[in-house]
Structures are given as C-alpha cells and as structure tokens.
PDB file of C-alpha atoms in Angstrom:
ATOM      1  CA  MET P  74     -78.911  60.080 -47.165  1.00 66.00           C
ATOM      2  CA  GLU P  75     -78.454  57.286 -44.660  1.00 81.00           C
ATOM      3  CA  GLN P  76     -78.985  58.190 -41.020  1.00 92.00           C
ATOM      4  CA  TYR P  77     -76.382  57.483 -38.369  1.00 95.00           C
ATOM      5  CA  THR P  78     -77.089  55.286 -35.362  1.00 95.00           C
ATOM      6  CA  LEU P  79     -76.540  56.799 -31.925  1.00 95.00           C
ATOM      7  CA  ILE P  80     -74.777  54.776 -29.240  1.00 95.00           C
ATOM      8  CA  TYR P  81     -75.096  56.150 -25.714  1.00 94.00           C
ATOM      9  CA  SER P  82     -72.026  55.396 -23.607  1.00 93.00           C
ATOM     10  CA  GLU P  83     -72.410  54.258 -20.018  1.00 93.00           C
ATOM     11  CA  SER P  84     -70.659  57.459 -18.928  1.00 90.00           C
ATOM     12  CA  PHE P  85     -73.334  59.524 -20.699  1.00 92.00           C
ATOM     13  CA  LYS P  86     -76.160  57.551 -19.104  1.00 93.00           C
ATOM     14  CA  LYS P  87     -74.627  57.873 -15.631  1.00 93.00           C
ATOM     15  CA  SER P  88     -73.858  61.577 -15.994  1.00 90.00           C
ATOM     16  CA  LEU P  89     -77.394  62.321 -17.199  1.00 92.00           C
ATOM     17  CA  GLN P  90     -78.892  60.342 -14.311  1.00 94.00           C
ATOM     18  CA  ALA P  91     -76.617  62.115 -11.814  1.00 92.00           C
ATOM     19  CA  ASN P  92     -77.583  65.529 -13.150  1.00 90.00           C
ATOM     20  CA  ILE P  93     -81.297  64.732 -13.092  1.00 92.00           C
ATOM     21  CA  PHE P  94     -80.930  63.532  -9.497  1.00 94.00           C
ATOM     22  CA  GLU P  95     -79.177  66.802  -8.581  1.00 91.00           C
ATOM     23  CA  TRP P  96     -81.814  68.911 -10.327  1.00 90.00           C
ATOM     24  CA  GLN P  97     -84.637  67.083  -8.535  1.00 92.00           C
ATOM     25  CA  ASN P  98     -83.179  66.635  -5.068  1.00 92.00           C
ATOM     26  CA  GLU P  99     -80.674  69.431  -4.539  1.00 88.00           C
ATOM     27  CA  LEU P 100     -81.822  72.255  -6.788  1.00 88.00           C
ATOM     28  CA  LEU P 101     -85.498  71.281  -6.439  1.00 92.00           C
ATOM     29  CA  LEU P 102     -86.253  72.159 -10.049  1.00 89.00           C
ATOM     30  CA  PRO P 103     -89.813  71.523 -11.224  1.00 92.00           C
ATOM     31  CA  ASP P 104     -90.307  68.345 -13.254  1.00 93.00           C
ATOM     32  CA  GLU P 105     -91.416  70.437 -16.241  1.00 94.00           C
ATOM     33  CA  LYS P 106     -88.068  72.297 -16.332  1.00 91.00           C
ATOM     34  CA  ILE P 107     -86.159  69.021 -16.137  1.00 92.00           C
ATOM     35  CA  ARG P 108     -88.287  67.532 -18.901  1.00 93.00           C
ATOM     36  CA  GLN P 109     -87.640  70.561 -21.134  1.00 91.00           C
ATOM     37  CA  PHE P 110     -83.894  70.294 -20.573  1.00 88.00           C
ATOM     38  CA  VAL P 111     -83.816  66.562 -21.349  1.00 91.00           C
ATOM     39  CA  GLN P 112     -85.917  67.201 -24.454  1.00 91.00           C
ATOM     40  CA  ALA P 113     -83.377  69.806 -25.617  1.00 88.00           C
ATOM     41  CA  ILE P 114     -80.636  67.182 -25.302  1.00 91.00           C
ATOM     42  CA  TYR P 115     -82.516  64.596 -27.328  1.00 90.00           C
ATOM     43  CA  TYR P 116     -83.566  67.224 -29.873  1.00 91.00           C
ATOM     44  CA  SER P 117     -79.852  67.883 -30.472  1.00 89.00           C
ATOM     45  CA  PHE P 118     -79.194  64.149 -30.773  1.00 92.00           C
ATOM     46  CA  ASN P 119     -81.920  63.706 -33.385  1.00 91.00           C
ATOM     47  CA  HIS P 120     -80.187  66.256 -35.617  1.00 91.00           C
ATOM     48  CA  LEU P 121     -76.955  64.300 -35.332  1.00 92.00           C
ATOM     49  CA  LYS P 122     -78.507  61.270 -37.018  1.00 93.00           C
ATOM     50  CA  GLN P 123     -78.669  63.179 -40.277  1.00 92.00           C
ATOM     51  CA  PHE P 124     -75.951  65.814 -39.802  1.00 94.00           C
ATOM     52  CA  PRO P 125     -73.219  64.244 -37.637  1.00 94.00           C
ATOM     53  CA  GLU P 126     -70.706  67.056 -38.138  1.00 94.00           C
ATOM     54  CA  MET P 127     -73.096  69.913 -37.400  1.00 93.00           C
ATOM     55  CA  TYR P 128     -71.429  70.736 -34.072  1.00 94.00           C
ATOM     56  CA  GLU P 129     -67.924  72.056 -33.467  1.00 93.00           C
ATOM     57  CA  ASN P 130     -64.935  69.711 -33.692  1.00 95.00           C
ATOM     58  CA  VAL P 131     -63.015  70.558 -30.509  1.00 92.00           C
ATOM     59  CA  ALA P 132     -60.227  67.967 -30.760  1.00 91.00           C
ATOM     60  CA  ASP P 133     -57.474  70.580 -31.133  1.00 91.00           C
ATOM     61  CA  ARG P 134     -58.880  72.781 -28.384  1.00 86.00           C
ATOM     62  CA  TYR P 135     -58.893  69.967 -25.809  1.00 83.00           C
ATOM     63  CA  GLY P 136     -55.914  67.962 -27.047  1.00 86.00           C
ATOM     64  CA  PHE P 137     -57.819  64.917 -28.280  1.00 87.00           C
ATOM     65  CA  ASP P 138     -56.041  62.651 -30.757  1.00 90.00           C
ATOM     66  CA  ARG P 139     -59.080  62.198 -33.031  1.00 91.00           C
ATOM     67  CA  PRO P 140     -62.055  64.300 -34.101  1.00 94.00           C
ATOM     68  CA  THR P 141     -64.322  64.956 -31.134  1.00 93.00           C
ATOM     69  CA  TYR P 142     -67.392  67.143 -31.318  1.00 95.00           C
ATOM     70  CA  ARG P 143     -69.121  69.174 -28.616  1.00 92.00           C
ATOM     71  CA  ILE P 144     -72.791  69.952 -28.186  1.00 92.00           C
ATOM     72  CA  LEU P 145     -73.490  72.920 -25.932  1.00 89.00           C
ATOM     73  CA  ILE P 146     -76.757  72.635 -24.028  1.00 83.00           C
ATOM     74  CA  GLY P 147     -77.625  76.050 -22.693  1.00 78.00           C
ATOM     75  CA  LYS P 148     -74.757  77.858 -20.997  1.00 79.00           C
ATOM     76  CA  SER P 149     -74.069  75.189 -18.419  1.00 82.00           C
ATOM     77  CA  PHE P 150     -73.531  71.820 -20.106  1.00 87.00           C
ATOM     78  CA  ALA P 151     -71.471  70.219 -22.849  1.00 90.00           C
ATOM     79  CA  ILE P 152     -71.789  66.748 -24.351  1.00 92.00           C
ATOM     80  CA  PHE P 153     -68.932  65.246 -26.349  1.00 92.00           C
ATOM     81  CA  TYR P 154     -69.315  62.731 -29.148  1.00 94.00           C
ATOM     82  CA  ARG P 155     -67.290  60.968 -31.810  1.00 95.00           C
ATOM     83  CA  ILE P 156     -68.286  59.811 -35.269  1.00 95.00           C
ATOM     84  CA  ILE P 157     -67.397  56.309 -36.422  1.00 94.00           C
ATOM     85  CA  GLN P 158     -67.778  56.824 -40.172  1.00 92.00           C
ATOM     86  CA  GLU P 159     -67.150  53.240 -41.276  1.00 92.00           C
ATOM     87  CA  GLU P 160     -69.925  51.960 -38.988  1.00 93.00           C
ATOM     88  CA  HIS P 161     -72.235  54.923 -39.570  1.00 94.00           C
ATOM     89  CA  THR P 162     -72.525  55.415 -35.811  1.00 95.00           C
ATOM     90  CA  ILE P 163     -72.086  58.220 -33.328  1.00 96.00           C
ATOM     91  CA  LEU P 164     -70.786  57.497 -29.846  1.00 95.00           C
ATOM     92  CA  ILE P 165     -72.315  59.874 -27.301  1.00 95.00           C
ATOM     93  CA  GLY P 166     -69.835  60.526 -24.488  1.00 91.00           C
ATOM     94  CA  ASN P 167     -70.064  62.122 -21.089  1.00 86.00           C
ATOM     95  CA  MET P 168     -72.119  65.184 -20.207  1.00 88.00           C
ATOM     96  CA  PHE P 169     -70.047  67.793 -18.382  1.00 85.00           C
ATOM     97  CA  LYS P 170     -70.928  70.947 -16.578  1.00 81.00           C
ATOM     98  CA  GLN P 171     -68.964  73.745 -18.255  1.00 70.00           C
ATOM     99  CA  LYS P 172     -67.430  74.729 -14.894  1.00 65.00           C
ATOM    100  CA  GLN P 173     -66.431  71.114 -14.258  1.00 56.00           C
ATOM    101  CA  LEU P 174     -64.783  70.895 -17.669  1.00 55.00           C
ATOM    102  CA  LYS P 175     -62.812  74.104 -17.116  1.00 49.00           C
ATOM    103  CA  LEU P 176     -61.525  72.860 -13.764  1.00 40.00           C
ATOM    104  CA  GLN P 177     -60.450  69.535 -15.236  1.00 44.00           C
ATOM    105  CA  LEU P 178     -58.576  71.272 -18.039  1.00 39.00           C
ATOM    106  CA  GLU P 179     -56.864  73.667 -15.647  1.00 38.00           C
ATOM    107  CA  LYS P 180     -55.670  70.716 -13.532  1.00 37.00           C
ATOM    108  CA  ASN P 181     -54.178  69.130 -16.646  1.00 39.00           C
ATOM    109  CA  TYR P 182     -52.210  72.285 -17.468  1.00 36.00           C
ATOM    110  CA  HIS P 183     -50.453  72.215 -14.086  1.00 34.00           C
ATOM    111  CA  ARG P 184     -48.996  68.739 -14.599  1.00 33.00           C
TER     112      ARG P 184
END
C-alpha cells in the first residue's frame, strides 16, 4: 500500500504557530504540555499517510462542495483536510478551536 504525502497549508502553519504562542504567552502552559499536544497532532497526521479516510467526512455537515475530513484533537480543536487521490496527497488545512468554528458557522446561518 502506497503512503500518501502530506502537504501543510500556510493557514495550518500559521494557525498552529498562533495557538502555540497563545498557549505559551497567554495561558502560560508548561512546555511539556504544549509538546504533548503538538505530538498528538502529528501522531494523527502519521496515520493519515496510510489511512487517509480514517477520520469523518464532514462535507455535508459544513456545506463543503467536496469531501473534507475533520480530525478532532482533544475537545478543543479541529483540523480539516482534503484528499487529492490522483496525486496521492493530503492537504492539511486550518486548525480551528471548536468554539471558533461554531461561531463562524452560526454567523453564516444568519446571512
């Protein structure tokens, strides 16, 4: 079975950096806790290389026009990704706080 290649979007990189900054400077979390959380993210990504559809396809739930999958990290964060079958790649999208995602969806419903 051929493994998929992961491509990290700029939005993912920026959102991860912003969250790490917040954890360090605003929440004052210990470095060990931050390291464990980041490891959990990359642990999930490593599974994707071999099993790209292992997480829930949430395209219908969020109104996306193509299959979009969601990784839940703990109770607070979600990371979205899409599979590009013909290129054997996975595009890792933004990392959202679950509360942030709910607020964005509620705003969309009022339009």
